[in-house]
Amino acid sequence: MKHKAGFVNIIGNPNVGKSTLMNAFVGERLSIITSKAQTTRHRILGIVNGDDFQILFSDTPGIIKPAYELQASMMNFVKSAFEDADILIYMVEIGEKELKDESFFNKIKNSKIPVLLLINKIDKSSQEEVEEKLQYWKEKVPNAEVFLISALENFNVENVFNRIIEILPESPPFYPKDQLTDKPERFFVNEAIREKILMHYKKEIPYAVEVDTEEFFESEKIIKIRSVIMVERETQKGIIIGHKGAALKRVGVEARKDLQKFFNKKIHLELYVKVNKNWRSDKRQLRRFGYND
């Protein structure tokens, strides 16, 4: 039996539904999903295995013009997604017309590899607008196969998945067949906590936060975790903790529930908050948190 394998990398503007699609493909919540833009900061690999195929899906940060070092690092993850893709998924939502970075858009239009252009969130639009956008994108990116989908409603996702399998290159698997992702356990602890911060805090707070899991001890019945929430200023620390610690407690309780489902084990989670001034602009700090130069 011939075996197929390849990297299928998902790119697009912030908040178009890339993480929702990735999780729909993989069947696990590997990527944070919130209504806020720039939720995904890293390039996250989700591995889907069949008897004769292995698909390596890559969720990437939404394309923006970087304002500081963290965002520049996030855009480096997007650049790398162009370099090793066997199939490129360019995702747009029903109302948009272009990428926020023209150079990325030109790369898509001149791509030598298969491009699947997915028009997402069609459930939020009229039939007339859907048909208009379908024609628009076929003309705008003539080298792409265009699909209409709703990642949230799982509409037409299976057809896209089947098409990916058809055009995957022949190759042995890149990872063991029982592996789900390339990220370690601590990464998903950090992301679960960061997701709750994105959900419950406003303005700049979620974007000034990084989470570092310092301890992760797993025994047969329980996982004991100690994580530190980094902020840039003392005022942010006070907001994260909240009155008598209530806000931080809510983050901890909700993150623990999600982690218990993810790891299928009892979780003991300790959360602390520290000030780490200007970490978003410090290359040394960014390397420590897993971002590239």
PDB file of C-alpha atoms in Angstrom:
ATOM      1  CA  MET A   1       0.000   0.000   0.000  1.00  0.00           C
ATOM      2  CA  LYS A   2       1.388   3.429  -0.966  1.00  0.00           C
ATOM      3  CA  HIS A   3       1.682   5.854   1.929  1.00  0.00           C
ATOM      4  CA  LYS A   4       1.086   9.618   1.692  1.00  0.00           C
ATOM      5  CA  ALA A   5       2.312  12.303   4.074  1.00  0.00           C
ATOM      6  CA  GLY A   6       2.792  16.040   4.015  1.00  0.00           C
ATOM      7  CA  PHE A   7       2.587  19.435   5.685  1.00  0.00           C
ATOM      8  CA  VAL A   8      -0.708  21.299   5.232  1.00  0.00           C
ATOM      9  CA  ASN A   9      -0.213  24.824   6.511  1.00  0.00           C
ATOM     10  CA  ILE A  10      -3.126  27.164   7.307  1.00  0.00           C
ATOM     11  CA  ILE A  11      -2.586  30.895   6.835  1.00  0.00           C
ATOM     12  CA  GLY A  12      -4.821  33.987   6.768  1.00  0.00           C
ATOM     13  CA  ASN A  13      -5.708  37.228   8.493  1.00  0.00           C
ATOM     14  CA  PRO A  14      -6.386  37.282  12.269  1.00  0.00           C
ATOM     15  CA  ASN A  15      -9.715  35.869  13.443  1.00  0.00           C
ATOM     16  CA  VAL A  16     -10.836  34.204  10.186  1.00  0.00           C
ATOM     17  CA  GLY A  17     -11.274  30.798  11.859  1.00  0.00           C
ATOM     18  CA  LYS A  18      -7.888  29.094  11.312  1.00  0.00           C
ATOM     19  CA  SER A  19      -7.769  27.575  14.806  1.00  0.00           C
ATOM     20  CA  THR A  20     -11.393  26.393  14.578  1.00  0.00           C
ATOM     21  CA  LEU A  21     -10.580  24.653  11.291  1.00  0.00           C
ATOM     22  CA  MET A  22      -7.394  23.098  12.670  1.00  0.00           C
ATOM     23  CA  ASN A  23      -9.264  21.686  15.672  1.00  0.00           C
ATOM     24  CA  ALA A  24     -12.051  20.391  13.384  1.00  0.00           C
ATOM     25  CA  PHE A  25      -9.473  18.534  11.275  1.00  0.00           C
ATOM     26  CA  VAL A  26      -7.556  17.110  14.232  1.00  0.00           C
ATOM     27  CA  GLY A  27     -10.553  16.353  16.463  1.00  0.00           C
ATOM     28  CA  GLU A  28      -8.773  17.849  19.494  1.00  0.00           C
ATOM     29  CA  ARG A  29      -8.618  21.347  20.946  1.00  0.00           C
ATOM     30  CA  LEU A  30      -4.959  22.036  20.223  1.00  0.00           C
ATOM     31  CA  SER A  31      -5.387  25.722  19.347  1.00  0.00           C
ATOM     32  CA  ILE A  32      -6.981  28.456  21.429  1.00  0.00           C
ATOM     33  CA  ILE A  33     -10.257  29.753  20.010  1.00  0.00           C
ATOM     34  CA  THR A  34     -11.576  33.119  21.188  1.00  0.00           C
ATOM     35  CA  SER A  35     -13.269  36.110  19.567  1.00  0.00           C
ATOM     36  CA  LYS A  36     -10.113  38.203  20.034  1.00  0.00           C
ATOM     37  CA  ALA A  37      -7.596  38.708  17.235  1.00  0.00           C
ATOM     38  CA  GLN A  38      -3.986  37.453  17.480  1.00  0.00           C
ATOM     39  CA  THR A  39      -4.968  34.583  19.759  1.00  0.00           C
ATOM     40  CA  THR A  40      -2.511  32.121  18.191  1.00  0.00           C
ATOM     41  CA  ARG A  41       1.103  33.134  18.828  1.00  0.00           C
ATOM     42  CA  HIS A  42       2.997  29.992  17.849  1.00  0.00           C
ATOM     43  CA  ARG A  43       2.915  27.621  14.924  1.00  0.00           C
ATOM     44  CA  ILE A  44       1.052  24.593  16.275  1.00  0.00           C
ATOM     45  CA  LEU A  45       1.253  21.202  14.598  1.00  0.00           C
ATOM     46  CA  GLY A  46      -1.726  18.831  14.682  1.00  0.00           C
ATOM     47  CA  ILE A  47      -1.137  15.322  13.315  1.00  0.00           C
ATOM     48  CA  VAL A  48      -3.912  13.256  11.701  1.00  0.00           C
ATOM     49  CA  ASN A  49      -3.096   9.622  10.910  1.00  0.00           C
ATOM     50  CA  GLY A  50      -4.768   6.998   8.732  1.00  0.00           C
ATOM     51  CA  ASP A  51      -3.563   3.586   7.616  1.00  0.00           C
ATOM     52  CA  ASP A  52      -2.062   5.001   4.433  1.00  0.00           C
ATOM     53  CA  PHE A  53      -1.634   8.712   5.233  1.00  0.00           C
ATOM     54  CA  GLN A  54      -0.306  11.221   7.755  1.00  0.00           C
ATOM     55  CA  ILE A  55      -1.379  14.864   7.524  1.00  0.00           C
ATOM     56  CA  LEU A  56       0.627  17.442   9.466  1.00  0.00           C
ATOM     57  CA  PHE A  57      -1.707  20.406   9.888  1.00  0.00           C
ATOM     58  CA  SER A  58      -0.117  23.686  10.960  1.00  0.00           C
ATOM     59  CA  ASP A  59      -2.081  26.498  12.588  1.00  0.00           C
ATOM     60  CA  THR A  60      -0.259  29.846  12.316  1.00  0.00           C
ATOM     61  CA  PRO A  61      -0.704  33.326  13.797  1.00  0.00           C
ATOM     62  CA  GLY A  62      -2.942  35.707  11.859  1.00  0.00           C
ATOM     63  CA  ILE A  63      -1.031  37.885   9.397  1.00  0.00           C
ATOM     64  CA  ILE A  64      -0.373  41.412  10.702  1.00  0.00           C
ATOM     65  CA  LYS A  65       2.188  44.171  10.285  1.00  0.00           C
ATOM     66  CA  PRO A  66       4.401  43.706  13.394  1.00  0.00           C
ATOM     67  CA  ALA A  67       4.515  46.504  15.985  1.00  0.00           C
ATOM     68  CA  TYR A  68       7.013  44.893  18.406  1.00  0.00           C
ATOM     69  CA  GLU A  69       9.405  41.930  18.695  1.00  0.00           C
ATOM     70  CA  LEU A  70       6.771  39.377  19.763  1.00  0.00           C
ATOM     71  CA  GLN A  71       4.680  40.136  16.673  1.00  0.00           C
ATOM     72  CA  ALA A  72       7.775  39.995  14.439  1.00  0.00           C
ATOM     73  CA  SER A  73       8.470  36.531  15.831  1.00  0.00           C
ATOM     74  CA  MET A  74       4.853  35.519  15.187  1.00  0.00           C
ATOM     75  CA  MET A  75       5.233  36.570  11.530  1.00  0.00           C
ATOM     76  CA  ASN A  76       8.406  34.454  11.281  1.00  0.00           C
ATOM     77  CA  PHE A  77       6.226  31.428  12.096  1.00  0.00           C
ATOM     78  CA  VAL A  78       4.005  32.400   9.144  1.00  0.00           C
ATOM     79  CA  LYS A  79       7.041  32.747   6.822  1.00  0.00           C
ATOM     80  CA  SER A  80       8.215  29.269   7.815  1.00  0.00           C
ATOM     81  CA  ALA A  81       4.757  27.914   6.920  1.00  0.00           C
ATOM     82  CA  PHE A  82       5.379  28.947   3.298  1.00  0.00           C
ATOM     83  CA  GLU A  83       8.774  27.268   3.235  1.00  0.00           C
ATOM     84  CA  ASP A  84       7.857  23.692   4.188  1.00  0.00           C
ATOM     85  CA  ALA A  85       4.234  23.385   2.992  1.00  0.00           C
ATOM     86  CA  ASP A  86       3.208  20.585   0.650  1.00  0.00           C
ATOM     87  CA  ILE A  87      -0.299  22.066   0.504  1.00  0.00           C
ATOM     88  CA  LEU A  88      -1.230  25.625   1.464  1.00  0.00           C
ATOM     89  CA  ILE A  89      -4.636  26.480   2.928  1.00  0.00           C
ATOM     90  CA  TYR A  90      -5.410  30.170   2.532  1.00  0.00           C
ATOM     91  CA  MET A  91      -8.402  30.983   4.693  1.00  0.00           C
ATOM     92  CA  VAL A  92     -10.604  34.058   4.292  1.00  0.00           C
ATOM     93  CA  GLU A  93     -13.898  35.005   5.871  1.00  0.00           C
ATOM     94  CA  ILE A  94     -16.916  36.025   3.871  1.00  0.00           C
ATOM     95  CA  GLY A  95     -16.478  39.808   4.216  1.00  0.00           C
ATOM     96  CA  GLU A  96     -12.756  40.328   3.577  1.00  0.00           C
ATOM     97  CA  LYS A  97     -10.943  41.226   0.384  1.00  0.00           C
ATOM     98  CA  GLU A  98      -7.196  40.872   0.935  1.00  0.00           C
ATOM     99  CA  LEU A  99      -4.380  39.868   3.267  1.00  0.00           C
ATOM    100  CA  LYS A 100      -3.004  42.511   5.614  1.00  0.00           C
ATOM    101  CA  ASP A 101       0.454  41.952   4.068  1.00  0.00           C
ATOM    102  CA  GLU A 102       0.786  42.245   0.278  1.00  0.00           C
ATOM    103  CA  SER A 103       4.045  40.260   0.114  1.00  0.00           C
ATOM    104  CA  PHE A 104       2.348  37.214   1.679  1.00  0.00           C
ATOM    105  CA  PHE A 105      -0.537  37.591  -0.771  1.00  0.00           C
ATOM    106  CA  ASN A 106       1.859  37.583  -3.745  1.00  0.00           C
ATOM    107  CA  LYS A 107       3.493  34.424  -2.398  1.00  0.00           C
ATOM    108  CA  ILE A 108       0.110  32.685  -2.379  1.00  0.00           C
ATOM    109  CA  LYS A 109      -0.735  33.788  -5.940  1.00  0.00           C
ATOM    110  CA  ASN A 110       2.669  32.622  -7.218  1.00  0.00           C
ATOM    111  CA  SER A 111       2.773  29.395  -5.212  1.00  0.00           C
ATOM    112  CA  LYS A 112       4.115  26.314  -7.011  1.00  0.00           C
ATOM    113  CA  ILE A 113       2.347  23.970  -4.570  1.00  0.00           C
ATOM    114  CA  PRO A 114      -1.430  23.278  -4.396  1.00  0.00           C
ATOM    115  CA  VAL A 115      -3.427  26.103  -2.777  1.00  0.00           C
ATOM    116  CA  LEU A 116      -6.863  25.498  -1.264  1.00  0.00           C
ATOM    117  CA  LEU A 117      -8.679  28.784  -0.682  1.00  0.00           C
ATOM    118  CA  LEU A 118     -11.382  28.363   1.956  1.00  0.00           C
ATOM    119  CA  ILE A 119     -14.125  30.989   2.279  1.00  0.00           C
ATOM    120  CA  ASN A 120     -15.201  30.600   5.901  1.00  0.00           C
ATOM    121  CA  LYS A 121     -18.238  31.739   7.907  1.00  0.00           C
ATOM    122  CA  ILE A 122     -20.641  31.380   4.957  1.00  0.00           C
ATOM    123  CA  ASP A 123     -23.386  30.618   7.520  1.00  0.00           C
ATOM    124  CA  LYS A 124     -23.264  34.337   8.408  1.00  0.00           C
ATOM    125  CA  SER A 125     -24.050  35.486   4.865  1.00  0.00           C
ATOM    126  CA  SER A 126     -26.723  35.488   2.133  1.00  0.00           C
ATOM    127  CA  GLN A 127     -26.625  33.155  -0.869  1.00  0.00           C
ATOM    128  CA  GLU A 128     -26.143  36.168  -3.146  1.00  0.00           C
ATOM    129  CA  GLU A 129     -23.078  37.401  -1.237  1.00  0.00           C
ATOM    130  CA  VAL A 130     -21.606  33.883  -1.095  1.00  0.00           C
ATOM    131  CA  GLU A 131     -21.847  33.519  -4.883  1.00  0.00           C
ATOM    132  CA  GLU A 132     -20.357  36.986  -5.384  1.00  0.00           C
ATOM    133  CA  LYS A 133     -17.394  36.221  -3.087  1.00  0.00           C
ATOM    134  CA  LEU A 134     -16.847  32.829  -4.714  1.00  0.00           C
ATOM    135  CA  GLN A 135     -16.425  34.529  -8.098  1.00  0.00           C
ATOM    136  CA  TYR A 136     -14.261  37.292  -6.591  1.00  0.00           C
ATOM    137  CA  TRP A 137     -11.753  34.882  -5.057  1.00  0.00           C
ATOM    138  CA  LYS A 138     -11.611  32.619  -8.117  1.00  0.00           C
ATOM    139  CA  GLU A 139     -10.501  35.676 -10.121  1.00  0.00           C
ATOM    140  CA  LYS A 140      -8.211  37.052  -7.412  1.00  0.00           C
ATOM    141  CA  VAL A 141      -6.307  33.767  -6.809  1.00  0.00           C
ATOM    142  CA  PRO A 142      -6.676  31.786 -10.062  1.00  0.00           C
ATOM    143  CA  ASN A 143      -4.144  29.138  -8.996  1.00  0.00           C
ATOM    144  CA  ALA A 144      -6.306  28.079  -6.004  1.00  0.00           C
ATOM    145  CA  GLU A 145      -9.114  25.556  -5.614  1.00  0.00           C
ATOM    146  CA  VAL A 146     -11.907  27.422  -3.809  1.00  0.00           C
ATOM    147  CA  PHE A 147     -14.160  25.830  -1.169  1.00  0.00           C
ATOM    148  CA  LEU A 148     -17.098  27.336   0.735  1.00  0.00           C
ATOM    149  CA  ILE A 149     -17.046  26.244   4.389  1.00  0.00           C
ATOM    150  CA  SER A 150     -18.220  26.941   7.913  1.00  0.00           C
ATOM    151  CA  ALA A 151     -15.494  25.631  10.242  1.00  0.00           C
ATOM    152  CA  LEU A 152     -17.654  26.305  13.308  1.00  0.00           C
ATOM    153  CA  GLU A 153     -20.637  24.389  11.896  1.00  0.00           C
ATOM    154  CA  ASN A 154     -18.344  21.744  10.321  1.00  0.00           C
ATOM    155  CA  PHE A 155     -19.938  22.440   6.936  1.00  0.00           C
ATOM    156  CA  ASN A 156     -17.936  21.102   3.944  1.00  0.00           C
ATOM    157  CA  VAL A 157     -14.863  20.470   6.151  1.00  0.00           C
ATOM    158  CA  GLU A 158     -14.908  16.756   5.290  1.00  0.00           C
ATOM    159  CA  ASN A 159     -14.803  17.509   1.549  1.00  0.00           C
ATOM    160  CA  VAL A 160     -11.732  19.707   2.077  1.00  0.00           C
ATOM    161  CA  PHE A 161     -10.130  16.931   4.161  1.00  0.00           C
ATOM    162  CA  ASN A 162     -10.778  14.348   1.430  1.00  0.00           C
ATOM    163  CA  ARG A 163      -9.290  16.646  -1.210  1.00  0.00           C
ATOM    164  CA  ILE A 164      -6.167  17.082   0.923  1.00  0.00           C
ATOM    165  CA  ILE A 165      -5.699  13.301   1.060  1.00  0.00           C
ATOM    166  CA  GLU A 166      -6.077  13.126  -2.747  1.00  0.00           C
ATOM    167  CA  ILE A 167      -3.299  15.660  -3.412  1.00  0.00           C
ATOM    168  CA  LEU A 168      -0.900  14.697  -0.600  1.00  0.00           C
ATOM    169  CA  PRO A 169       2.515  13.599  -1.916  1.00  0.00           C
ATOM    170  CA  GLU A 170       3.695  10.021  -1.480  1.00  0.00           C
ATOM    171  CA  SER A 171       5.947   9.829   1.567  1.00  0.00           C
ATOM    172  CA  PRO A 172       6.574   7.747   4.682  1.00  0.00           C
ATOM    173  CA  PRO A 173       5.198   9.249   7.927  1.00  0.00           C
ATOM    174  CA  PHE A 174       7.228  12.050   9.523  1.00  0.00           C
ATOM    175  CA  TYR A 175       6.133  11.269  13.102  1.00  0.00           C
ATOM    176  CA  PRO A 176       5.118   8.130  15.029  1.00  0.00           C
ATOM    177  CA  LYS A 177       1.541   7.153  14.135  1.00  0.00           C
ATOM    178  CA  ASP A 178       0.252   7.594  17.698  1.00  0.00           C
ATOM    179  CA  GLN A 179       1.537  11.176  18.030  1.00  0.00           C
ATOM    180  CA  LEU A 180      -0.987  14.037  18.072  1.00  0.00           C
ATOM    181  CA  THR A 181       1.245  17.117  18.062  1.00  0.00           C
ATOM    182  CA  ASP A 182       4.866  18.274  18.196  1.00  0.00           C
ATOM    183  CA  LYS A 183       4.292  20.392  21.317  1.00  0.00           C
ATOM    184  CA  PRO A 184       5.132  19.241  24.886  1.00  0.00           C
ATOM    185  CA  GLU A 185       2.544  18.984  27.686  1.00  0.00           C
ATOM    186  CA  ARG A 186       3.641  22.261  29.278  1.00  0.00           C
ATOM    187  CA  PHE A 187       2.786  24.147  26.078  1.00  0.00           C
ATOM    188  CA  PHE A 188      -0.879  23.098  26.361  1.00  0.00           C
ATOM    189  CA  VAL A 189      -0.966  24.018  30.051  1.00  0.00           C
ATOM    190  CA  ASN A 190       0.302  27.500  29.140  1.00  0.00           C
ATOM    191  CA  GLU A 191      -2.249  27.827  26.324  1.00  0.00           C
ATOM    192  CA  ALA A 192      -5.183  26.692  28.500  1.00  0.00           C
ATOM    193  CA  ILE A 193      -4.346  29.372  31.072  1.00  0.00           C
ATOM    194  CA  ARG A 194      -3.756  32.027  28.388  1.00  0.00           C
ATOM    195  CA  GLU A 195      -7.113  31.203  26.793  1.00  0.00           C
ATOM    196  CA  LYS A 196      -8.942  32.001  30.046  1.00  0.00           C
ATOM    197  CA  ILE A 197      -7.054  35.290  30.324  1.00  0.00           C
ATOM    198  CA  LEU A 198      -8.081  36.172  26.761  1.00  0.00           C
ATOM    199  CA  MET A 199     -11.689  35.393  27.653  1.00  0.00           C
ATOM    200  CA  HIS A 200     -11.929  37.297  30.931  1.00  0.00           C
ATOM    201  CA  TYR A 201      -9.681  40.365  30.631  1.00  0.00           C
ATOM    202  CA  LYS A 202     -10.024  43.378  28.351  1.00  0.00           C
ATOM    203  CA  LYS A 203      -7.890  45.899  26.465  1.00  0.00           C
ATOM    204  CA  GLU A 204      -4.129  45.294  26.496  1.00  0.00           C
ATOM    205  CA  ILE A 205      -4.051  42.787  29.367  1.00  0.00           C
ATOM    206  CA  PRO A 206      -4.251  39.522  27.340  1.00  0.00           C
ATOM    207  CA  TYR A 207      -1.593  40.753  24.896  1.00  0.00           C
ATOM    208  CA  ALA A 208       0.823  41.699  27.690  1.00  0.00           C
ATOM    209  CA  VAL A 209       0.605  38.200  29.214  1.00  0.00           C
ATOM    210  CA  GLU A 210       2.800  35.136  28.761  1.00  0.00           C
ATOM    211  CA  VAL A 211       2.481  31.928  30.786  1.00  0.00           C
ATOM    212  CA  ASP A 212       5.437  29.820  31.902  1.00  0.00           C
ATOM    213  CA  THR A 213       4.835  26.396  33.472  1.00  0.00           C
ATOM    214  CA  GLU A 214       7.717  25.886  35.883  1.00  0.00           C
ATOM    215  CA  GLU A 215       6.656  22.511  37.319  1.00  0.00           C
ATOM    216  CA  PHE A 216       4.774  19.589  35.758  1.00  0.00           C
ATOM    217  CA  PHE A 217       4.799  16.397  37.850  1.00  0.00           C
ATOM    218  CA  GLU A 218       2.696  13.492  36.606  1.00  0.00           C
ATOM    219  CA  SER A 219       1.856  10.479  38.763  1.00  0.00           C
ATOM    220  CA  GLU A 220      -0.614   7.664  38.146  1.00  0.00           C
ATOM    221  CA  LYS A 221      -3.659   9.548  39.433  1.00  0.00           C
ATOM    222  CA  ILE A 222      -2.814  13.269  39.376  1.00  0.00           C
ATOM    223  CA  ILE A 223      -0.754  15.914  37.581  1.00  0.00           C
ATOM    224  CA  LYS A 224       0.665  18.672  39.791  1.00  0.00           C
ATOM    225  CA  ILE A 225       1.318  21.902  37.926  1.00  0.00           C
ATOM    226  CA  ARG A 226       2.847  25.218  38.958  1.00  0.00           C
ATOM    227  CA  SER A 227       2.531  28.008  36.386  1.00  0.00           C
ATOM    228  CA  VAL A 228       3.556  31.664  36.419  1.00  0.00           C
ATOM    229  CA  ILE A 229       1.589  34.356  34.580  1.00  0.00           C
ATOM    230  CA  MET A 230       4.013  37.029  33.353  1.00  0.00           C
ATOM    231  CA  VAL A 231       2.815  40.620  32.903  1.00  0.00           C
ATOM    232  CA  GLU A 232       4.719  43.777  31.938  1.00  0.00           C
ATOM    233  CA  ARG A 233       3.595  46.189  34.688  1.00  0.00           C
ATOM    234  CA  GLU A 234       2.565  46.185  38.360  1.00  0.00           C
ATOM    235  CA  THR A 235      -0.871  47.598  37.461  1.00  0.00           C
ATOM    236  CA  GLN A 236      -1.464  44.610  35.163  1.00  0.00           C
ATOM    237  CA  LYS A 237      -0.498  42.251  37.983  1.00  0.00           C
ATOM    238  CA  GLY A 238      -3.207  43.783  40.188  1.00  0.00           C
ATOM    239  CA  ILE A 239      -5.820  43.429  37.446  1.00  0.00           C
ATOM    240  CA  ILE A 240      -4.922  39.770  36.808  1.00  0.00           C
ATOM    241  CA  ILE A 241      -5.174  38.913  40.525  1.00  0.00           C
ATOM    242  CA  GLY A 242      -8.350  40.939  41.088  1.00  0.00           C
ATOM    243  CA  HIS A 243     -10.110  41.824  44.359  1.00  0.00           C
ATOM    244  CA  LYS A 244      -9.016  39.340  47.047  1.00  0.00           C
ATOM    245  CA  GLY A 245      -7.614  37.087  44.319  1.00  0.00           C
ATOM    246  CA  ALA A 246     -11.047  36.361  42.796  1.00  0.00           C
ATOM    247  CA  ALA A 247     -10.087  36.998  39.148  1.00  0.00           C
ATOM    248  CA  LEU A 248      -6.982  34.790  39.304  1.00  0.00           C
ATOM    249  CA  LYS A 249      -8.970  32.062  41.066  1.00  0.00           C
ATOM    250  CA  ARG A 250     -11.544  32.037  38.236  1.00  0.00           C
ATOM    251  CA  VAL A 251      -8.755  31.606  35.645  1.00  0.00           C
ATOM    252  CA  GLY A 252      -7.293  28.735  37.671  1.00  0.00           C
ATOM    253  CA  VAL A 253     -10.604  26.909  38.169  1.00  0.00           C
ATOM    254  CA  GLU A 254     -11.598  27.135  34.498  1.00  0.00           C
ATOM    255  CA  ALA A 255      -8.141  26.199  33.185  1.00  0.00           C
ATOM    256  CA  ARG A 256      -7.984  23.214  35.546  1.00  0.00           C
ATOM    257  CA  LYS A 257     -11.319  21.896  34.242  1.00  0.00           C
ATOM    258  CA  ASP A 258     -10.098  22.097  30.632  1.00  0.00           C
ATOM    259  CA  LEU A 259      -6.771  20.468  31.495  1.00  0.00           C
ATOM    260  CA  GLN A 260      -8.509  17.591  33.279  1.00  0.00           C
ATOM    261  CA  LYS A 261     -10.417  16.892  30.044  1.00  0.00           C
ATOM    262  CA  PHE A 262      -7.291  17.280  27.905  1.00  0.00           C
ATOM    263  CA  PHE A 263      -5.066  14.993  29.993  1.00  0.00           C
ATOM    264  CA  ASN A 264      -7.901  12.788  31.286  1.00  0.00           C
ATOM    265  CA  LYS A 265      -6.482  13.015  34.824  1.00  0.00           C
ATOM    266  CA  LYS A 266      -7.033  14.951  38.030  1.00  0.00           C
ATOM    267  CA  ILE A 267      -5.139  18.258  37.972  1.00  0.00           C
ATOM    268  CA  HIS A 268      -3.703  20.265  40.852  1.00  0.00           C
ATOM    269  CA  LEU A 269      -2.904  23.739  39.488  1.00  0.00           C
ATOM    270  CA  GLU A 270      -1.056  26.532  41.304  1.00  0.00           C
ATOM    271  CA  LEU A 271      -0.975  29.958  39.650  1.00  0.00           C
ATOM    272  CA  TYR A 272       1.316  32.885  40.434  1.00  0.00           C
ATOM    273  CA  VAL A 273       1.674  36.321  38.818  1.00  0.00           C
ATOM    274  CA  LYS A 274       5.032  38.040  38.211  1.00  0.00           C
ATOM    275  CA  VAL A 275       6.068  41.295  36.568  1.00  0.00           C
ATOM    276  CA  ASN A 276       8.532  40.788  33.709  1.00  0.00           C
ATOM    277  CA  LYS A 277       9.055  44.264  32.265  1.00  0.00           C
ATOM    278  CA  ASN A 278       8.856  44.665  28.474  1.00  0.00           C
ATOM    279  CA  TRP A 279       9.172  40.930  27.778  1.00  0.00           C
ATOM    280  CA  ARG A 280       7.396  41.387  24.422  1.00  0.00           C
ATOM    281  CA  SER A 281      10.319  43.488  23.135  1.00  0.00           C
ATOM    282  CA  ASP A 282      13.150  41.440  24.669  1.00  0.00           C
ATOM    283  CA  LYS A 283      14.642  38.893  22.219  1.00  0.00           C
ATOM    284  CA  ARG A 284      16.283  36.908  25.006  1.00  0.00           C
ATOM    285  CA  GLN A 285      12.982  36.576  26.878  1.00  0.00           C
ATOM    286  CA  LEU A 286      11.147  35.671  23.674  1.00  0.00           C
ATOM    287  CA  ARG A 287      13.606  32.845  22.967  1.00  0.00           C
ATOM    288  CA  ARG A 288      12.983  31.553  26.480  1.00  0.00           C
ATOM    289  CA  PHE A 289       9.249  31.445  25.785  1.00  0.00           C
ATOM    290  CA  GLY A 290       9.737  29.494  22.551  1.00  0.00           C
ATOM    291  CA  TYR A 291       9.615  32.312  20.008  1.00  0.00           C
ATOM    292  CA  ASN A 292      12.269  32.619  17.328  1.00  0.00           C
ATOM    293  CA  ASP A 293      14.485  35.575  16.477  1.00  0.00           C
TER     294      ASP A 293
END
